[in-house]
Coordinates of N, CA, C and O in Angstrom, one line a residue:
A1 N -46.9 45.3 47.6 CA -47.6 46.6 47.4 C -49.4 46.5 47.6 O -49.8 47.2 48.0
E2 N -49.4 45.0 47.3 CA -50.9 44.7 47.8 C -51.4 44.8 49.0 O -52.2 45.3 49.5
E3 N -50.5 44.2 50.1 CA -50.8 44.4 51.4 C -50.6 45.6 52.0 O -51.7 45.9 52.7
K4 N -49.7 46.7 51.7 CA -50.0 48.0 52.0 C -51.4 48.7 51.3 O -51.8 49.0 52.3
K5 N -51.7 48.3 50.4 CA -52.9 48.7 49.9 C -53.9 48.1 51.0 O -55.1 48.8 51.5
K6 N -54.4 47.0 51.3 CA -55.4 46.3 52.2 C -55.1 47.3 53.6 O -56.3 47.6 54.2
K7 N -54.0 47.4 54.2 CA -53.8 48.4 55.2 C -54.7 49.8 55.2 O -55.1 49.9 56.0
N8 N -54.2 50.3 54.2 CA -54.9 51.7 53.9 C -56.7 51.6 54.0 O -57.0 52.6 54.5
T9 N -56.9 50.6 53.1 CA -58.4 50.7 53.4 C -58.9 50.2 54.3 O -59.9 50.6 54.8
N10 N -58.2 49.4 55.3 CA -58.6 49.0 56.6 C -58.6 50.3 57.7 O -59.3 50.0 58.5
S11 N -57.6 50.9 57.3 CA -57.7 52.3 58.5 C -58.8 53.3 58.4 O -58.6 54.1 59.0
R12 N -59.5 53.5 56.8 CA -60.2 54.2 56.8 C -61.5 53.9 57.5 O -61.7 52.6 57.9
F13 N -61.8 55.0 58.3 CA -63.4 54.4 58.9 C -64.6 55.8 58.9 O -64.0 56.8 58.3
S14 N -65.7 55.4 59.4 CA -66.4 56.3 59.3 C -67.4 56.1 60.6 O -67.9 54.8 60.8
N15 N -67.8 56.9 61.6 CA -68.7 56.5 62.6 C -70.3 57.3 62.3 O -70.2 58.2 61.4
L16 N -70.7 56.6 63.0 CA -72.3 57.2 62.9 C -72.8 57.6 64.2 O -72.6 56.8 64.8
C17 N -73.3 58.7 64.4 CA -73.7 59.1 65.8 C -75.3 59.5 65.4 O -75.8 60.5 65.1
L18 N -76.0 59.2 66.3 CA -77.5 59.0 66.3 C -77.6 59.8 67.9 O -77.4 59.2 69.1
T19 N -78.4 60.8 67.5 CA -78.8 62.1 68.9 C -80.4 61.7 68.8 O -80.9 62.2 67.8
T20 N -80.7 61.8 70.1 CA -82.1 61.8 70.4 C -82.2 63.1 71.6 O -81.3 63.2 72.4
I21 N -83.1 64.2 70.9 CA -83.3 65.2 71.9 C -84.6 65.6 72.0 O -85.2 65.9 71.2
Y22 N -85.2 65.8 73.6 CA -86.6 65.9 73.8 C -86.6 67.6 74.3 O -85.8 67.6 75.6
F23 N -86.9 68.0 73.5 CA -86.8 69.8 74.1 C -88.1 70.3 75.1 O -89.1 69.5 75.2
P24 N -87.9 71.2 75.9 CA -89.1 71.2 76.8 C -90.0 71.8 76.3 O -90.0 72.6 75.4
H25 N -91.5 71.5 76.5 CA -92.7 71.9 75.9 C -92.8 73.3 76.5 O -92.6 73.8 77.7
S26 N -94.0 74.0 76.2 CA -94.3 75.3 76.5 C -94.9 75.7 78.1 O -94.8 76.8 78.5
G27 N -94.9 74.4 78.8 CA -95.2 74.6 80.2 C -94.2 74.7 81.0 O -94.3 75.1 82.3
Y28 N -93.0 74.6 80.3 CA -91.7 74.8 81.3 C -91.6 76.5 81.5 O -91.7 77.5 80.5
K29 N -90.7 77.0 82.3 CA -90.3 78.5 82.6 C -89.5 78.6 81.8 O -88.6 78.0 81.0
E30 N -89.4 80.2 81.1 CA -88.5 80.8 80.2 C -87.0 80.2 81.0 O -86.3 79.9 79.8
N31 N -86.9 80.4 82.1 CA -85.0 80.8 82.3 C -84.9 78.8 82.2 O -83.8 78.6 81.9
E32 N -85.7 78.1 82.5 CA -85.4 76.4 82.4 C -85.4 76.4 80.9 O -84.5 75.1 80.7
I33 N -86.0 76.8 80.1 CA -86.3 76.6 78.6 C -84.3 77.2 77.9 O -83.8 76.5 77.4
E34 N -84.4 78.4 78.4 CA -82.8 78.6 78.0 C -81.8 77.9 78.5 O -80.7 78.1 78.1
M35 N -81.5 77.7 79.8 CA -81.0 76.7 80.3 C -80.6 75.4 79.6 O -79.6 75.1 79.2
F36 N -81.8 74.9 79.4 CA -81.7 73.7 78.6 C -81.2 73.9 76.9 O -79.9 73.3 76.9
N37 N -81.5 74.9 76.5 CA -80.9 75.2 74.9 C -79.4 75.8 75.2 O -78.9 75.5 74.1
T38 N -79.1 76.2 76.3 CA -77.5 76.3 76.3 C -76.8 74.7 76.2 O -75.6 74.7 75.8
E39 N -77.7 74.0 77.3 CA -77.0 72.6 77.5 C -76.8 71.8 76.2 O -76.0 71.2 76.0
V40 N -77.5 72.1 75.6 CA -78.0 71.4 74.1 C -77.0 72.1 72.9 O -76.3 71.2 72.4
S41 N -76.8 73.4 73.1 CA -75.8 74.4 72.3 C -74.3 73.5 72.7 O -73.9 73.2 71.8
S42 N -74.5 73.2 74.1 CA -73.0 73.0 74.3 C -72.5 71.4 73.8 O -71.6 71.0 73.3
Y43 N -73.6 70.7 73.7 CA -73.5 69.3 73.4 C -73.7 69.2 72.0 O -72.4 68.6 71.4
L44 N -74.3 69.7 71.6 CA -73.8 69.9 69.9 C -72.6 70.5 69.2 O -72.0 69.7 68.4
A45 N -72.0 71.5 69.9 CA -70.7 71.5 69.5 C -70.0 70.8 69.9 O -68.8 70.6 68.8
N46 N -70.1 70.1 70.8 CA -69.1 68.8 71.4 C -69.2 67.7 70.1 O -68.3 67.3 69.4
I47 N -70.1 67.3 69.9 CA -70.5 66.0 68.8 C -70.2 66.2 67.6 O -70.0 65.7 66.7
L48 N -70.7 67.6 67.0 CA -70.5 68.1 65.5 C -68.9 68.3 65.2 O -68.6 68.3 64.0
S49 N -68.4 68.4 66.4 CA -66.8 68.6 66.0 C -66.0 67.3 65.8 O -65.1 67.5 65.4
R50 N -66.9 66.5 65.9 CA -66.0 64.7 65.5 C -65.8 64.6 63.9 O -67.0 64.9 63.1
R51 N -64.3 64.3 63.6 CA -64.2 64.0 62.2 C -64.9 62.8 61.9 O -65.2 61.8 62.5
N52 N -64.8 62.4 60.8 CA -65.5 61.1 60.4 C -66.3 60.5 60.6 O -66.7 59.5 61.0
T53 N -67.4 61.4 60.9 CA -69.1 60.9 61.7 C -69.8 61.3 60.7 O -69.9 62.5 60.6
T54 N -70.7 61.1 60.6 CA -72.1 60.9 60.1 C -73.0 61.3 61.6 O -73.1 60.3 62.0
H55 N -73.9 62.4 61.3 CA -74.6 62.8 62.2 C -76.1 62.8 61.9 O -76.4 63.3 61.0
I56 N -77.1 62.0 62.8 CA -78.6 62.1 62.4 C -79.1 62.3 63.6 O -78.6 61.6 64.7
I57 N -79.8 63.6 64.0 CA -80.5 64.1 65.2 C -81.9 64.0 65.2 O -82.2 64.7 64.3
G58 N -82.6 63.3 65.6 CA -83.8 63.0 66.0 C -84.2 64.2 67.2 O -83.4 63.5 68.3
A59 N -85.3 64.9 67.1 CA -85.9 65.7 67.9 C -87.3 66.0 67.9 O -88.2 66.2 67.2
D60 N -87.7 65.7 69.3 CA -89.2 66.1 69.7 C -88.8 67.8 69.9 O -88.5 67.6 71.4
T61 N -88.8 68.7 69.5 CA -88.9 70.0 69.5 C -89.5 70.5 70.4 O -89.5 71.6 71.2
N62 N -91.0 70.0 70.3 CA -92.0 70.8 71.2 C -92.1 72.2 70.7 O -92.2 72.9 71.3
A63 N -91.7 72.3 69.3 CA -92.1 73.8 68.6 C -92.3 73.6 67.2 O -91.9 72.7 66.6
S64 N -92.7 74.7 66.6 CA -92.9 74.5 65.3 C -92.1 75.5 64.4 O -91.7 76.6 64.9
I65 N -91.3 74.9 63.5 CA -90.3 75.7 62.9 C -90.5 76.4 61.6 O -89.7 77.1 61.2
G66 N -91.7 76.0 61.2 CA -92.3 76.5 59.5 C -91.7 75.9 58.4 O -90.8 74.6 58.6
N67 N -91.7 76.3 57.6 CA -91.3 76.0 56.5 C -90.2 77.6 55.8 O -90.6 78.4 56.3
R68 N -89.7 77.0 54.8 CA -89.1 78.2 53.9 C -89.6 79.3 53.8 O -89.5 80.5 53.6
L69 N -91.1 79.0 52.8 CA -92.2 80.6 52.9 C -92.6 80.8 53.9 O -92.7 82.3 53.9
S70 N -92.6 80.3 55.1 CA -93.5 80.9 56.2 C -92.6 81.8 57.1 O -92.9 82.8 57.5
I71 N -91.1 81.2 56.9 CA -90.0 82.0 57.4 C -89.9 83.3 57.1 O -89.8 84.1 57.5
S72 N -89.7 83.3 55.4 CA -89.9 84.3 54.4 C -91.2 85.2 55.0 O -90.8 86.5 55.0
C73 N -92.4 85.0 55.1 CA -93.0 85.7 55.2 C -93.2 86.3 56.7 O -93.3 87.8 56.7
E74 N -92.7 85.5 57.6 CA -92.7 86.0 59.0 C -91.6 87.4 59.0 O -91.3 88.2 59.5
E75 N -90.2 86.9 58.2 CA -89.4 88.0 58.2 C -89.7 89.1 57.3 O -89.2 90.4 58.0
K76 N -90.7 89.4 56.4 CA -90.9 90.3 55.7 C -91.4 91.2 56.5 O -91.7 92.3 56.6
T77 N -92.6 90.6 57.4 CA -93.3 91.3 58.6 C -92.4 92.1 59.6 O -92.9 92.9 60.4
Q78 N -91.4 91.8 59.9 CA -90.4 92.5 60.8 C -89.6 93.2 60.2 O -89.1 93.0 58.9
Q79 N -89.4 94.1 60.8 CA -88.3 95.3 60.4 C -87.0 95.1 60.2 O -86.3 94.5 61.6
K80 N -86.2 94.5 59.4 CA -84.4 94.2 59.3 C -83.6 95.6 59.1 O -84.3 96.7 58.6
N81 N -82.7 95.4 59.8 CA -81.6 96.7 59.7 C -81.1 96.6 58.1 O -80.9 97.7 57.7
D82 N -80.6 95.6 57.8 CA -80.0 95.3 56.7 C -81.0 94.7 55.4 O -81.1 93.4 55.8
E83 N -81.6 94.9 54.7 CA -82.5 94.4 53.7 C -81.6 93.3 52.7 O -82.1 92.1 52.3
H84 N -80.4 93.2 53.1 CA -79.6 92.6 51.9 C -78.6 91.5 52.8 O -78.1 90.8 52.3
E85 N -79.2 91.6 53.8 CA -78.4 90.6 54.8 C -78.8 88.8 54.4 O -80.1 88.6 54.4
F86 N -77.9 88.4 54.2 CA -78.0 86.3 54.3 C -78.5 85.8 55.3 O -77.7 85.8 56.0
D87 N -79.5 85.0 55.0 CA -80.0 84.3 56.3 C -79.8 83.0 55.9 O -80.3 82.6 54.9
S88 N -79.1 82.3 56.8 CA -78.4 81.1 55.8 C -79.8 79.8 56.6 O -79.4 78.9 55.9
I89 N -81.0 80.5 57.0 CA -82.2 79.5 57.5 C -82.8 79.2 56.1 O -83.1 78.0 56.0
H90 N -82.7 79.9 55.3 CA -83.4 79.3 54.1 C -82.5 78.2 53.2 O -83.2 77.7 52.4
E91 N -81.4 77.9 53.6 CA -80.8 77.2 53.2 C -81.0 75.6 53.8 O -80.8 74.6 54.0
L92 N -81.6 75.8 54.9 CA -81.3 74.8 56.3 C -83.1 74.3 56.5 O -83.0 73.2 56.9
V93 N -83.8 74.9 55.8 CA -85.6 74.8 56.0 C -85.9 74.6 54.7 O -85.8 75.6 53.8
G94 N -86.2 73.5 54.2 CA -87.2 73.6 53.0 C -88.3 74.1 52.5 O -88.9 74.4 53.5
P95 N -88.8 73.9 51.3 CA -90.1 74.3 50.8 C -91.3 73.6 51.2 O -92.5 74.4 51.7
F96 N -91.2 72.5 52.3 CA -92.3 71.8 52.5 C -92.4 71.6 54.1 O -91.5 71.8 54.9
G97 N -93.5 71.3 54.8 CA -93.9 71.3 55.9 C -95.0 72.0 56.4 O -95.3 72.8 55.7
N98 N -95.3 72.0 57.8 CA -96.4 72.6 58.3 C -95.9 74.5 58.3 O -94.8 74.3 59.0
P99 N -96.3 75.1 57.9 CA -95.9 76.4 58.0 C -96.0 77.4 59.5 O -95.6 78.3 59.6
R100 N -96.8 76.5 60.3 CA -96.8 77.2 61.8 C -95.3 77.2 62.0 O -94.7 76.8 62.5
I101 N -95.3 78.6 63.1 CA -93.7 78.6 63.5 C -94.3 79.4 65.1 O -95.1 80.1 65.4
S102 N -93.8 78.9 66.1 CA -94.0 79.1 67.2 C -92.7 80.2 67.8 O -91.6 80.0 67.3
K103 N -93.0 80.6 68.9 CA -91.7 81.5 69.8 C -90.6 80.4 70.2 O -89.5 80.6 70.0
T104 N -90.9 79.4 70.6 CA -89.9 78.1 71.0 C -89.2 77.6 69.5 O -88.2 77.2 69.6
G105 N -90.0 77.8 68.3 CA -89.4 77.0 67.1 C -88.3 78.4 66.5 O -87.6 77.8 66.0
K106 N -88.4 79.6 67.1 CA -87.6 80.7 66.7 C -86.4 80.2 67.0 O -85.3 80.2 66.9
R107 N -86.3 79.9 68.7 CA -85.2 79.1 69.4 C -84.5 78.2 68.4 O -82.9 78.1 68.3
I108 N -85.4 77.1 68.2 CA -84.6 76.0 67.4 C -84.3 76.5 66.3 O -83.3 76.2 65.8
L109 N -84.6 77.7 65.3 CA -84.1 78.2 63.9 C -83.0 78.7 64.5 O -82.0 78.5 63.6
N110 N -82.8 79.5 65.6 CA -81.4 79.8 66.2 C -80.5 78.8 66.2 O -79.0 79.1 66.0
I111 N -80.7 77.5 66.9 CA -79.6 76.7 67.3 C -79.5 76.0 65.7 O -78.0 75.7 65.6
M112 N -80.3 76.1 65.0 CA -80.4 75.3 63.7 C -79.0 76.2 62.6 O -78.2 75.5 62.0
R113 N -79.4 77.6 62.6 CA -78.3 78.2 61.9 C -77.3 78.3 63.0 O -75.8 78.2 62.0
E114 N -76.9 78.3 63.8 CA -75.6 78.5 64.7 C -74.8 76.8 64.5 O -73.1 77.4 64.1
Y115 N -75.4 75.9 64.2 CA -74.5 74.5 63.7 C -75.1 74.5 62.4 O -74.6 73.2 62.0
Q116 N -75.6 74.5 61.6 CA -76.0 75.0 60.4 C -76.6 73.6 60.1 O -75.9 72.2 59.4
L117 N -77.8 72.9 60.5 CA -78.5 72.1 61.1 C -79.6 71.9 59.7 O -80.3 72.9 59.8
R118 N -79.8 70.9 59.3 CA -80.7 71.1 58.0 C -82.2 70.4 58.8 O -81.6 69.3 59.2
A119 N -83.2 70.8 58.8 CA -84.7 70.1 58.9 C -85.0 69.0 58.0 O -85.2 69.9 56.9
V120 N -84.6 68.0 57.7 CA -84.4 66.9 56.5 C -86.1 67.0 56.0 O -85.8 66.7 54.9
S121 N -87.0 66.7 56.9 CA -88.4 66.2 56.3 C -88.7 67.7 55.7 O -89.7 67.5 54.4
S122 N -88.3 69.0 56.0 CA -89.0 69.7 54.8 C -88.3 70.0 53.4 O -88.8 71.0 52.8
F123 N -87.2 69.4 53.4 CA -86.9 69.2 51.9 C -88.0 68.4 51.0 O -87.2 68.1 49.7
F124 N -88.9 67.4 51.3 CA -89.5 66.3 50.7 C -90.8 66.5 51.0 O -91.4 66.7 51.9
D125 N -91.5 66.3 49.5 CA -92.9 66.6 49.4 C -93.5 65.2 49.9 O -93.5 64.2 49.5
N126 N -94.4 65.2 51.0 CA -94.9 64.4 51.6 C -96.4 64.3 51.5 O -97.0 63.8 52.6
N127 N -97.0 65.1 50.6 CA -98.6 65.1 50.6 C -99.0 65.9 51.9 O -99.9 65.2 52.0
N128 N -98.2 66.5 52.2 CA -98.8 67.2 53.6 C -99.4 66.5 54.6 O -99.7 66.9 55.4
K129 N -98.4 65.5 54.6 CA -98.4 64.8 55.8 C -97.2 64.8 56.7 O -96.4 63.9 56.7
Y130 N -97.0 66.1 57.2 CA -95.6 66.2 58.1 C -96.3 66.2 59.8 O -95.6 66.6 60.7
N131 N -97.6 66.6 60.1 CA -98.0 67.2 61.1 C -97.6 65.6 62.5 O -97.6 64.4 61.8
T132 N -97.2 66.0 63.8 CA -96.9 65.0 64.5 C -97.7 65.1 65.7 O -97.4 64.2 66.5
W133 N -98.5 66.0 65.9 CA -99.1 66.3 67.1 C -100.7 66.9 67.1 O -100.7 68.3 66.0
L134 N -101.9 66.6 67.4 CA -102.6 67.1 67.3 C -103.3 67.5 68.3 O -103.4 67.0 69.4
A135 N -103.5 69.2 68.8 CA -103.8 69.7 69.9 C -105.4 69.4 70.3 O -106.3 69.3 69.4
P136 N -105.6 69.2 71.7 CA -107.1 68.9 71.7 C -107.9 70.6 71.4 O -107.3 71.2 71.8
P137 N -108.9 70.3 70.9 CA -110.1 71.2 70.7 C -110.0 72.4 71.6 O -110.3 71.7 73.1
Q138 N -110.2 73.8 71.7 CA -110.2 74.5 72.9 C -111.9 74.6 73.3 O -112.2 74.9 74.2
S139 N -112.6 74.2 72.3 CA -114.1 74.2 72.5 C -114.5 73.0 72.0 O -114.0 72.6 71.0
A140 N -116.1 72.4 71.8 CA -116.8 71.7 71.4 C -116.8 71.9 69.7 O -116.9 71.4 69.1
T141 N -116.5 73.0 69.5 CA -116.8 73.5 67.9 C -115.4 73.6 67.2 O -115.6 73.6 66.0
E142 N -114.8 73.6 68.0 CA -113.2 74.1 67.6 C -112.7 72.8 67.0 O -112.9 71.6 67.6
A143 N -112.0 72.8 65.3 CA -111.2 71.6 65.1 C -110.0 71.4 65.9 O -109.1 72.6 66.3
R144 N -109.7 70.5 65.6 CA -107.9 70.1 66.5 C -106.9 70.6 65.5 O -107.0 70.5 64.4
K145 N -106.0 71.3 66.3 CA -105.1 72.0 65.1 C -103.8 71.0 65.2 O -103.3 70.4 66.2
A146 N -103.3 70.6 63.9 CA -102.1 70.3 63.8 C -100.9 70.7 63.5 O -100.9 72.0 63.5
Y147 N -99.6 70.2 64.0 CA -98.6 70.9 64.4 C -97.2 69.6 64.1 O -97.5 68.4 64.2
Q148 N -96.3 70.2 63.6 CA -95.0 69.7 63.4 C -94.2 69.8 64.2 O -93.3 71.0 64.0
L149 N -94.0 68.8 65.3 CA -93.3 68.9 66.6 C -92.0 68.0 66.6 O -91.1 68.7 67.4
D150 N -92.0 67.4 65.6 CA -91.1 66.7 65.6 C -89.9 66.7 64.5 O -90.2 66.8 63.1
Q151 N -88.9 66.5 64.5 CA -87.6 67.0 63.3 C -86.5 65.9 63.4 O -86.1 65.3 64.4
F152 N -86.0 65.9 62.2 CA -84.7 65.3 62.0 C -83.7 66.1 61.6 O -84.1 66.9 60.7
F153 N -82.8 66.2 62.2 CA -81.8 66.8 61.6 C -80.4 66.6 60.7 O -80.0 65.6 62.0
I154 N -79.7 67.1 60.1 CA -78.6 66.6 59.8 C -77.5 68.0 59.6 O -78.1 69.0 59.0
P155 N -76.1 67.9 59.7 CA -75.4 68.8 59.4 C -75.5 69.2 57.8 O -75.8 68.8 56.9
K156 N -75.4 70.7 57.3 CA -75.8 71.1 56.1 C -74.4 70.5 55.4 O -74.9 69.8 54.0
N157 N -73.5 70.5 55.7 CA -72.2 69.7 54.8 C -72.3 68.3 54.9 O -71.0 67.6 54.4
Q158 N -73.1 67.7 55.1 CA -73.0 66.1 55.4 C -73.7 65.7 53.9 O -74.8 66.4 53.8

């Protein structure tokens, strides 16, 4: 009976899938960004369907996804057809992080919704040290603007 028990514990396994994704920056054409996002979506559908696998996705999104509060504020300014519609993004983006949201960031949020991916750093208070890039100033008197363009994602059910 003990031999059988050892066999069962040896047959259990878990995989670790580490993925890095470098998203196109704002200098790319709209159709190139769309094509890239389609390829990423197809890739994510493939890897996230694997069983017994822990997924960690590190991404240079070249986009700002905001935080839970900034997303809620932006949604309030847009007219919604159904005020009671539940948006899963509020479970996928936490209360912390740079509040800035970009046009390309909205596309990242849609990918997060589609694959139920959480932006992990947005769930931890890090004394406002979330920014990963400082933009060059537009003029000599302007300060550099800080952006959070890099994220780690994990599936919500993980």
